[in-house]
Amino acid sequence: MATLIEPVARLIEALSRLPGVGPKTAQRLTYHLLRAPEAEARQLAAALVAVRDEVVYCETCFNISTGPQCPICADPSRDHSRICVVEEPLDVLALERTGAFRGRYHVLHGAISPMDGIGPDRLRVRELLDRAAERSRAGEPYEEVVLATNPTLEGEATAMYLAERLAGEVGSITRIARGIPVGGDLEYADEVTLIRAMQGRRAFEVNER
Amino acid sequence: MATLIEPVARLIEALSRLPGVGPKTAQRLTYHLLRAPEAEARQLAAALVAVRDEVVYCETCFNISTGPQCPICADPSRDHSRICVVEEPLDVLALERTGAFRGRYHVLHGAISPMDGIGPDRLRVRELLDRAAERSRAGEPYEEVVLATNPTLEGEATAMYLAERLAGEVGSITRIARGIPVGGDLEYADEVTLIRAMQGRRAFEVNER
């Protein structure tokens, strides 16, 4: 495109490398940023640089952090006897919003996926096993490890693998419930979800909220 | 969200100000940029700054440019007797990709929209009328002004307004064809488009491509 001036072409190119952003969206965003108040583009640029300069991974759980310990690991009010294992930092955020878990986390940074050549060695699996082994050696093993990887092929395989490796090192190993999402419809649920919902049924509690 | 560290929160906030980017997408993009190669985030930041530092508007047509004249206005091989009036720089890009127009452009930077309080004075209308009047005074009025604003309520109103103001100052005033898009289906076309398609019918040419 001979008529596309170079700084604009460069920004379109940089934006279209983002996931879910195609060339058309990148164009639209670029023209928005051209017309938006000067501060908007500059704040975005500064935020981009800051995120790379200031963000590190927590040395304990590998969640994102600005210091060697993330706010959750550093919080003495959290239950230190339980770990919830998730694939991504976004999953920590999603769970934290619910307030349903008061323990600490372990972020794997992915899931085992032989198809993509991702084995346990590419994830933070070793560090999780070390955490569990260390507590076990100290005579106070984790009471519970919740496997909260995604209910996908890869997430299930990862949970299976971790359950095998953690067995004997921790009190109990649990898996988040898979079933019909709240507000969902049995009629439209896929077969595997229905099977999981049926398998995971529990005693009905009259006052359950 | 107490657990969201500050640089990450700031980038999510900056990204979610972009059009079409909701909080969820902003989160996903942020985590992508955290995990992507260092260079990707920095290149994006640099491109953002460059676009604001280096891009100006062409003094003649108000297309985006890196100098006082955009590449199209500066190109002596373009037909200087025809102007195509569009709403946005993106429209210039779209038309240039077709190669169907070899004249020059005039970018209004919007359309007249009384609902949004946008009158002709908020657009580059005065500059367009000046261009036409100047050529007219010099005894060589523009042969044609193509009104290529969008076929929306605002675009049509803008075209109507410009046609009235340009009458007498230019050779001919034309409007881009509105009709069934190529590959489209009459059955699914809306009524107004069908009316336009019928009104805009032309003599059938056997070798038309």
Short mmCIF file of C-alpha atoms in Angstrom, two decimals:
data_model
loop_
_atom_site.label_atom_id
_atom_site.label_comp_id
_atom_site.label_asym_id
_atom_site.label_seq_id
_atom_site.Cartn_x
_atom_site.Cartn_y
_atom_site.Cartn_z
CA MET A 1 0.00 0.00 0.00
CA ALA A 2 1.98 2.90 -1.32
CA THR A 3 -0.33 5.46 0.23
CA LEU A 4 -0.04 4.23 3.80
CA ILE A 5 2.45 6.42 5.63
CA GLU A 6 5.12 4.63 7.56
CA PRO A 7 4.36 5.39 11.25
CA VAL A 8 0.72 4.41 10.66
CA ALA A 9 1.71 1.21 8.87
CA ARG A 10 4.03 0.36 11.75
CA LEU A 11 1.34 0.81 14.42
CA ILE A 12 -1.19 -1.22 12.40
CA GLU A 13 1.42 -3.95 12.08
CA ALA A 14 2.22 -3.90 15.82
CA LEU A 15 -1.44 -3.97 16.84
CA SER A 16 -2.35 -6.76 14.44
CA ARG A 17 0.17 -9.00 16.18
CA LEU A 18 -2.11 -9.01 19.25
CA PRO A 19 -4.33 -12.06 19.65
CA GLY A 20 -7.83 -11.57 18.24
CA VAL A 21 -6.86 -8.37 16.46
CA GLY A 22 -7.05 -8.72 12.69
CA PRO A 23 -5.76 -6.20 10.15
CA LYS A 24 -9.13 -4.40 9.96
CA THR A 25 -9.37 -4.00 13.74
CA ALA A 26 -5.75 -2.89 13.88
CA GLN A 27 -6.56 -0.18 11.29
CA ARG A 28 -9.58 0.98 13.23
CA LEU A 29 -7.64 1.11 16.51
CA THR A 30 -4.81 3.01 14.83
CA TYR A 31 -7.12 5.67 13.47
CA HIS A 32 -8.81 5.91 16.84
CA LEU A 33 -5.44 6.46 18.52
CA LEU A 34 -4.58 9.10 15.92
CA ARG A 35 -7.72 11.05 16.68
CA ALA A 36 -7.97 10.39 20.43
CA PRO A 37 -6.59 12.93 22.90
CA GLU A 38 -2.80 12.94 22.85
CA ALA A 39 -2.71 11.64 26.45
CA GLU A 40 -4.60 8.45 25.60
CA ALA A 41 -1.95 7.11 23.19
CA ARG A 42 0.89 8.18 25.48
CA GLN A 43 -0.67 6.60 28.58
CA LEU A 44 -1.12 3.36 26.70
CA ALA A 45 2.51 3.44 25.55
CA ALA A 46 3.71 4.18 29.09
CA ALA A 47 1.54 1.41 30.54
CA LEU A 48 3.00 -1.05 28.04
CA VAL A 49 6.55 -0.20 29.00
CA ALA A 50 5.73 -0.21 32.72
CA VAL A 51 4.13 -3.62 32.58
CA ARG A 52 7.31 -5.10 31.15
CA ASP A 53 9.61 -3.15 33.44
CA GLU A 54 7.77 -3.65 36.72
CA VAL A 55 6.05 -7.01 36.52
CA VAL A 56 7.85 -10.15 37.64
CA TYR A 57 6.61 -13.58 38.71
CA CYS A 58 6.07 -14.44 42.36
CA GLU A 59 8.92 -16.70 43.52
CA THR A 60 6.50 -18.94 45.39
CA CYS A 61 3.40 -19.31 43.21
CA PHE A 62 4.46 -17.75 39.86
CA ASN A 63 1.51 -15.42 39.81
CA ILE A 64 2.34 -11.97 38.43
CA SER A 65 3.77 -9.63 41.00
CA THR A 66 5.69 -6.41 41.46
CA GLY A 67 7.94 -7.94 44.13
CA PRO A 68 9.47 -11.34 44.94
CA GLN A 69 6.21 -12.32 46.69
CA CYS A 70 2.79 -11.67 45.16
CA PRO A 71 0.15 -9.96 47.33
CA ILE A 72 -1.61 -13.28 47.95
CA CYS A 73 1.48 -15.21 49.05
CA ALA A 74 2.52 -12.23 51.20
CA ASP A 75 -0.88 -12.01 52.89
CA PRO A 76 -0.66 -13.67 56.35
CA SER A 77 -4.46 -13.90 56.55
CA ARG A 78 -4.60 -16.44 53.72
CA ASP A 79 -4.90 -20.12 54.53
CA HIS A 80 -1.38 -21.47 54.02
CA SER A 81 -2.47 -25.10 54.15
CA ARG A 82 -4.31 -25.08 50.83
CA ILE A 83 -3.07 -24.52 47.28
CA CYS A 84 -5.19 -23.99 44.22
CA VAL A 85 -3.39 -24.92 40.98
CA VAL A 86 -4.37 -22.93 37.89
CA GLU A 87 -3.07 -22.58 34.35
CA GLU A 88 -2.80 -18.79 34.03
CA PRO A 89 -2.60 -15.62 36.15
CA LEU A 90 -5.99 -14.65 34.69
CA ASP A 91 -7.47 -17.69 36.39
CA VAL A 92 -6.21 -16.41 39.77
CA LEU A 93 -7.95 -13.12 39.07
CA ALA A 94 -11.19 -14.86 38.12
CA LEU A 95 -11.16 -16.99 41.28
CA GLU A 96 -10.18 -14.07 43.52
CA ARG A 97 -13.19 -12.12 42.30
CA THR A 98 -15.44 -14.87 43.65
CA GLY A 99 -13.88 -14.90 47.12
CA ALA A 100 -14.61 -18.66 47.17
CA PHE A 101 -11.03 -19.69 47.92
CA ARG A 102 -8.94 -18.32 50.78
CA GLY A 103 -5.78 -20.37 50.34
CA ARG A 104 -2.81 -19.68 48.10
CA TYR A 105 -2.23 -20.45 44.44
CA HIS A 106 0.21 -22.07 42.08
CA VAL A 107 0.27 -20.84 38.49
CA LEU A 108 1.50 -23.43 35.98
CA HIS A 109 1.67 -21.02 33.02
CA GLY A 110 -0.01 -23.42 30.67
CA ALA A 111 -1.24 -26.98 30.49
CA ILE A 112 0.37 -30.20 29.36
CA SER A 113 -0.24 -30.55 25.64
CA PRO A 114 1.73 -33.25 23.80
CA MET A 115 0.16 -32.04 20.53
CA ASP A 116 1.90 -28.68 20.97
CA GLY A 117 5.03 -30.24 22.40
CA ILE A 118 4.36 -28.87 25.89
CA GLY A 119 5.42 -31.32 28.55
CA PRO A 120 5.52 -30.85 32.36
CA ASP A 121 9.08 -29.48 32.04
CA ARG A 122 7.77 -26.44 30.12
CA LEU A 123 5.42 -25.57 32.99
CA ARG A 124 5.91 -24.71 36.67
CA VAL A 125 5.19 -28.33 37.63
CA ARG A 126 8.57 -29.03 39.20
CA GLU A 127 8.11 -26.01 41.49
CA LEU A 128 4.67 -27.23 42.58
CA LEU A 129 6.00 -30.70 43.40
CA ASP A 130 8.88 -29.09 45.31
CA ARG A 131 6.46 -26.96 47.33
CA ALA A 132 4.44 -30.03 48.25
CA ALA A 133 7.51 -32.16 49.03
CA GLU A 134 9.05 -29.46 51.22
CA ARG A 135 5.91 -29.13 53.34
CA SER A 136 5.61 -32.89 53.54
CA ARG A 137 9.23 -33.22 54.71
CA ALA A 138 8.63 -30.51 57.33
CA GLY A 139 5.84 -32.72 58.73
CA GLU A 140 3.04 -30.36 57.81
CA PRO A 141 1.87 -31.41 54.36
CA TYR A 142 -0.70 -29.33 52.52
CA GLU A 143 -4.19 -30.23 53.68
CA GLU A 144 -5.59 -29.80 50.20
CA VAL A 145 -4.46 -29.16 46.67
CA VAL A 146 -7.34 -28.01 44.43
CA LEU A 147 -6.67 -28.79 40.78
CA ALA A 148 -8.35 -25.90 38.97
CA THR A 149 -6.93 -26.35 35.49
CA ASN A 150 -9.47 -25.82 32.71
CA PRO A 151 -11.92 -28.63 31.97
CA THR A 152 -10.38 -29.10 28.53
CA LEU A 153 -8.46 -32.05 27.13
CA GLU A 154 -5.17 -30.42 28.13
CA GLY A 155 -6.41 -29.20 31.51
CA GLU A 156 -7.78 -32.62 32.41
CA ALA A 157 -4.55 -34.33 31.35
CA THR A 158 -2.59 -31.86 33.46
CA ALA A 159 -4.84 -32.46 36.48
CA MET A 160 -4.46 -36.22 36.04
CA TYR A 161 -0.68 -35.93 35.83
CA LEU A 162 -0.46 -33.68 38.88
CA ALA A 163 -2.79 -35.90 40.92
CA GLU A 164 -0.52 -38.87 40.27
CA ARG A 165 2.62 -36.96 41.17
CA LEU A 166 1.18 -35.33 44.29
CA ALA A 167 -0.36 -38.49 45.72
CA GLY A 168 1.06 -39.25 49.16
CA GLU A 169 2.64 -35.80 49.50
CA VAL A 170 -0.53 -33.89 50.37
CA GLY A 171 -3.66 -34.43 52.45
CA SER A 172 -6.34 -34.40 49.79
CA ILE A 173 -6.31 -33.69 46.10
CA THR A 174 -9.53 -32.20 44.72
CA ARG A 175 -10.77 -31.11 41.30
CA ILE A 176 -13.12 -28.19 40.68
CA ALA A 177 -16.65 -29.26 39.79
CA ARG A 178 -17.58 -29.59 36.15
CA GLY A 179 -21.26 -29.35 35.33
CA ILE A 180 -24.01 -27.17 33.91
CA PRO A 181 -23.03 -23.49 34.32
CA VAL A 182 -25.39 -21.44 36.47
CA GLY A 183 -28.04 -19.96 34.19
CA GLY A 184 -27.32 -22.68 31.63
CA ASP A 185 -29.75 -25.06 30.04
CA LEU A 186 -29.58 -28.87 30.18
CA GLU A 187 -31.09 -29.07 26.74
CA TYR A 188 -28.12 -27.28 25.20
CA ALA A 189 -25.36 -28.77 27.34
CA ASP A 190 -22.94 -31.08 25.58
CA GLU A 191 -22.89 -34.74 26.47
CA VAL A 192 -19.59 -34.71 28.35
CA THR A 193 -20.72 -31.81 30.54
CA LEU A 194 -23.98 -33.65 31.28
CA ILE A 195 -22.07 -36.77 32.27
CA ARG A 196 -19.86 -34.67 34.56
CA ALA A 197 -22.89 -32.94 36.05
CA MET A 198 -24.52 -36.26 36.79
CA GLN A 199 -21.35 -37.83 38.18
CA GLY A 200 -20.75 -34.77 40.36
CA ARG A 201 -24.23 -34.67 41.91
CA ARG A 202 -24.36 -34.05 45.65
CA ALA A 203 -26.89 -34.26 48.44
CA PHE A 204 -29.44 -31.47 48.03
CA GLU A 205 -29.19 -28.84 50.76
CA VAL A 206 -32.36 -26.92 51.33
CA ASN A 207 -30.58 -23.72 52.23
CA GLU A 208 -27.84 -23.91 49.62
CA ARG A 209 -27.14 -20.55 48.05
CA MET B 1 -9.61 -6.00 42.95
CA ALA B 2 -7.06 -6.00 45.73
CA THR B 3 -4.97 -8.72 44.08
CA LEU B 4 -4.46 -6.97 40.76
CA ILE B 5 -1.00 -5.41 40.79
CA GLU B 6 -0.83 -1.82 39.75
CA PRO B 7 1.10 -1.84 36.43
CA VAL B 8 -1.18 -4.61 35.17
CA ALA B 9 -4.31 -2.76 36.31
CA ARG B 10 -3.07 0.36 34.54
CA LEU B 11 -2.46 -1.43 31.22
CA ILE B 12 -5.87 -3.16 31.38
CA GLU B 13 -7.44 0.23 32.03
CA ALA B 14 -5.58 1.87 29.12
CA LEU B 15 -6.44 -0.93 26.70
CA SER B 16 -10.10 -1.03 27.68
CA ARG B 17 -10.44 2.60 26.61
CA LEU B 18 -9.91 1.47 22.99
CA PRO B 19 -13.07 1.13 20.90
CA GLY B 20 -14.40 -2.41 20.81
CA VAL B 21 -12.12 -3.55 23.61
CA GLY B 22 -14.06 -4.56 26.73
CA PRO B 23 -12.54 -5.31 30.13
CA LYS B 24 -12.23 -9.03 29.35
CA THR B 25 -10.42 -8.44 26.07
CA ALA B 26 -8.20 -5.86 27.77
CA GLN B 27 -7.26 -8.48 30.38
CA ARG B 28 -6.50 -11.06 27.74
CA LEU B 29 -4.36 -8.61 25.74
CA THR B 30 -2.51 -7.55 28.89
CA TYR B 31 -1.59 -11.10 29.81
CA HIS B 32 -0.58 -11.74 26.23
CA LEU B 33 1.73 -8.71 26.32
CA LEU B 34 3.17 -9.89 29.63
CA ARG B 35 4.09 -13.26 28.17
CA ALA B 36 5.01 -12.16 24.64
CA PRO B 37 8.64 -11.53 23.74
CA GLU B 38 9.89 -8.32 25.36
CA ALA B 39 10.31 -6.72 21.91
CA GLU B 40 6.63 -7.04 21.04
CA ALA B 41 5.39 -4.83 23.88
CA ARG B 42 8.20 -2.32 23.35
CA GLN B 43 7.63 -2.10 19.59
CA LEU B 44 3.96 -1.47 20.19
CA ALA B 45 4.77 1.27 22.71
CA ALA B 46 7.27 2.87 20.32
CA ALA B 47 4.80 2.70 17.43
CA LEU B 48 2.16 4.42 19.57
CA VAL B 49 4.48 7.27 20.43
CA ALA B 50 5.75 7.57 16.84
CA VAL B 51 2.26 7.76 15.40
CA ARG B 52 1.49 10.76 17.58
CA ASP B 53 4.87 12.40 17.05
CA GLU B 54 5.21 11.93 13.30
CA VAL B 55 1.71 11.99 11.85
CA VAL B 56 0.12 15.27 10.79
CA TYR B 57 -2.73 16.11 8.44
CA CYS B 58 -2.13 17.03 4.81
CA GLU B 59 -2.60 20.79 4.40
CA THR B 60 -4.56 20.29 1.20
CA CYS B 61 -6.80 17.26 1.69
CA PHE B 62 -6.50 16.54 5.46
CA ASN B 63 -5.56 12.94 4.88
CA ILE B 64 -2.95 11.66 7.33
CA SER B 65 0.58 12.48 6.30
CA THR B 66 4.15 12.72 7.54
CA GLY B 67 4.72 16.02 5.75
CA PRO B 68 2.69 19.10 4.79
CA GLN B 69 1.48 17.30 1.65
CA CYS B 70 0.25 13.69 1.74
CA PRO B 71 1.71 11.24 -0.82
CA ILE B 72 -1.43 11.46 -2.96
CA CYS B 73 -1.55 15.27 -3.14
CA ALA B 74 2.19 15.32 -3.81
CA ASP B 75 1.92 12.81 -6.64
CA PRO B 76 2.04 14.68 -9.99
CA SER B 77 0.65 11.65 -11.84
CA ARG B 78 -2.71 11.95 -10.07
CA ASP B 79 -5.60 13.63 -11.85
CA HIS B 80 -5.76 17.11 -10.29
CA SER B 81 -9.15 17.92 -11.78
CA ARG B 82 -11.14 15.47 -9.65
CA ILE B 83 -11.71 15.31 -5.91
CA CYS B 84 -13.25 12.47 -3.99
CA VAL B 85 -14.76 13.55 -0.66
CA VAL B 86 -14.68 10.97 2.13
CA GLU B 87 -15.40 10.96 5.85
CA GLU B 88 -12.25 9.34 7.24
CA PRO B 89 -8.62 8.59 6.29
CA LEU B 90 -9.57 4.88 6.40
CA ASP B 91 -11.93 5.51 3.49
CA VAL B 92 -9.03 6.87 1.42
CA LEU B 93 -7.14 3.69 2.18
CA ALA B 94 -10.08 1.51 1.17
CA LEU B 95 -10.58 3.38 -2.12
CA GLU B 96 -6.85 3.42 -2.90
CA ARG B 97 -6.72 -0.34 -2.58
CA THR B 98 -9.24 -0.59 -5.43
CA GLY B 99 -7.32 1.66 -7.81
CA ALA B 100 -10.71 2.82 -9.14
CA PHE B 101 -10.05 6.52 -8.55
CA ARG B 102 -7.01 8.39 -9.82
CA GLY B 103 -7.86 11.92 -8.65
CA ARG B 104 -7.19 13.50 -5.27
CA TYR B 105 -9.16 13.36 -2.02
CA HIS B 106 -10.67 15.55 0.63
CA VAL B 107 -11.10 14.06 4.10
CA LEU B 108 -13.91 15.65 6.13
CA HIS B 109 -13.03 13.89 9.40
CA GLY B 110 -16.60 12.96 10.12
CA ALA B 111 -20.11 13.52 8.85
CA ILE B 112 -22.75 16.10 9.68
CA SER B 113 -24.80 14.76 12.57
CA PRO B 114 -27.16 17.19 14.29
CA MET B 115 -28.02 14.43 16.81
CA ASP B 116 -24.41 14.44 18.02
CA GLY B 117 -24.07 18.21 17.70
CA ILE B 118 -21.71 17.91 14.72
CA GLY B 119 -22.32 20.68 12.19
CA PRO B 120 -20.30 21.53 9.05
CA ASP B 121 -18.08 23.82 11.15
CA ARG B 122 -16.77 20.79 13.07
CA LEU B 123 -15.63 19.15 9.82
CA ARG B 124 -13.21 20.15 7.05
CA VAL B 125 -16.12 21.49 4.98
CA ARG B 126 -14.92 25.10 4.83
CA GLU B 127 -11.57 23.91 3.44
CA LEU B 128 -13.32 21.87 0.74
CA LEU B 129 -15.46 24.83 -0.33
CA ASP B 130 -12.33 27.00 -0.37
CA ARG B 131 -10.53 24.50 -2.59
CA ALA B 132 -13.43 24.49 -5.04
CA ALA B 133 -13.85 28.28 -4.99
CA GLU B 134 -10.16 28.89 -5.54
CA ARG B 135 -10.05 26.64 -8.59
CA SER B 136 -13.24 28.22 -9.87
CA ARG B 137 -11.81 31.74 -9.48
CA ALA B 138 -8.65 30.67 -11.33
CA GLY B 139 -10.87 29.72 -14.28
CA GLU B 140 -10.22 26.00 -14.04
CA PRO B 141 -12.94 24.59 -11.77
CA TYR B 142 -12.80 20.95 -10.72
CA GLU B 143 -14.27 18.74 -13.43
CA GLU B 144 -15.83 16.44 -10.87
CA VAL B 145 -16.36 16.14 -7.16
CA VAL B 146 -17.27 12.59 -6.12
CA LEU B 147 -19.21 12.53 -2.86
CA ALA B 148 -18.09 9.28 -1.24
CA THR B 149 -19.43 9.77 2.27
CA ASN B 150 -21.00 6.64 3.77
CA PRO B 151 -24.51 5.69 2.66
CA THR B 152 -25.80 6.28 6.19
CA LEU B 153 -28.21 8.92 7.45
CA GLU B 154 -25.30 11.20 8.38
CA GLY B 155 -23.32 10.49 5.23
CA GLU B 156 -26.31 11.17 2.98
CA ALA B 157 -27.09 14.40 4.82
CA THR B 158 -23.46 15.46 4.44
CA ALA B 159 -23.48 14.66 0.72
CA MET B 160 -26.71 16.60 0.30
CA TYR B 161 -25.27 19.60 2.13
CA LEU B 162 -22.03 19.55 0.13
CA ALA B 163 -23.87 19.17 -3.18
CA GLU B 164 -25.86 22.30 -2.42
CA ARG B 165 -22.81 24.30 -1.39
CA LEU B 166 -20.63 23.14 -4.29
CA ALA B 167 -23.25 23.72 -7.02
CA GLY B 168 -21.97 26.20 -9.59
CA GLU B 169 -18.39 25.98 -8.34
CA VAL B 170 -17.49 22.65 -9.94
CA GLY B 171 -18.14 20.84 -13.22
CA SER B 172 -20.12 17.85 -12.03
CA ILE B 173 -21.03 16.56 -8.60
CA THR B 174 -21.45 12.78 -8.38
CA ARG B 175 -22.33 10.32 -5.64
CA ILE B 176 -20.94 6.79 -5.30
CA ALA B 177 -23.43 4.08 -6.29
CA ARG B 178 -25.52 2.48 -3.62
CA GLY B 179 -26.92 -0.95 -4.39
CA ILE B 180 -26.60 -4.65 -3.74
CA PRO B 181 -23.00 -5.45 -2.75
CA VAL B 182 -21.19 -7.81 -5.09
CA GLY B 183 -21.78 -11.35 -3.85
CA GLY B 184 -24.90 -10.16 -2.04
CA ASP B 185 -28.40 -11.53 -2.30
CA LEU B 186 -31.49 -9.54 -3.33
CA GLU B 187 -33.60 -11.67 -1.03
CA TYR B 188 -31.71 -10.44 2.03
CA ALA B 189 -31.13 -6.84 0.96
CA ASP B 190 -32.98 -4.18 2.95
CA GLU B 191 -35.69 -2.16 1.26
CA VAL B 192 -33.75 1.10 1.03
CA THR B 193 -30.80 -0.64 -0.62
CA LEU B 194 -33.13 -2.30 -3.10
CA ILE B 195 -34.73 1.05 -3.96
CA ARG B 196 -31.25 2.54 -4.49
CA ALA B 197 -30.20 -0.42 -6.62
CA MET B 198 -33.27 -0.03 -8.80
CA GLN B 199 -32.92 3.75 -9.07
CA GLY B 200 -29.24 3.40 -9.93
CA ARG B 201 -29.72 0.85 -12.73
CA ARG B 202 -27.71 1.46 -15.87
CA ALA B 203 -27.58 0.19 -19.44
CA PHE B 204 -26.29 -3.36 -19.46
CA GLU B 205 -22.87 -3.65 -21.07
CA VAL B 206 -22.05 -7.08 -22.42
CA ASN B 207 -18.37 -6.82 -21.60
CA GLU B 208 -18.73 -5.13 -18.26
CA ARG B 209 -16.36 -6.55 -15.72
#
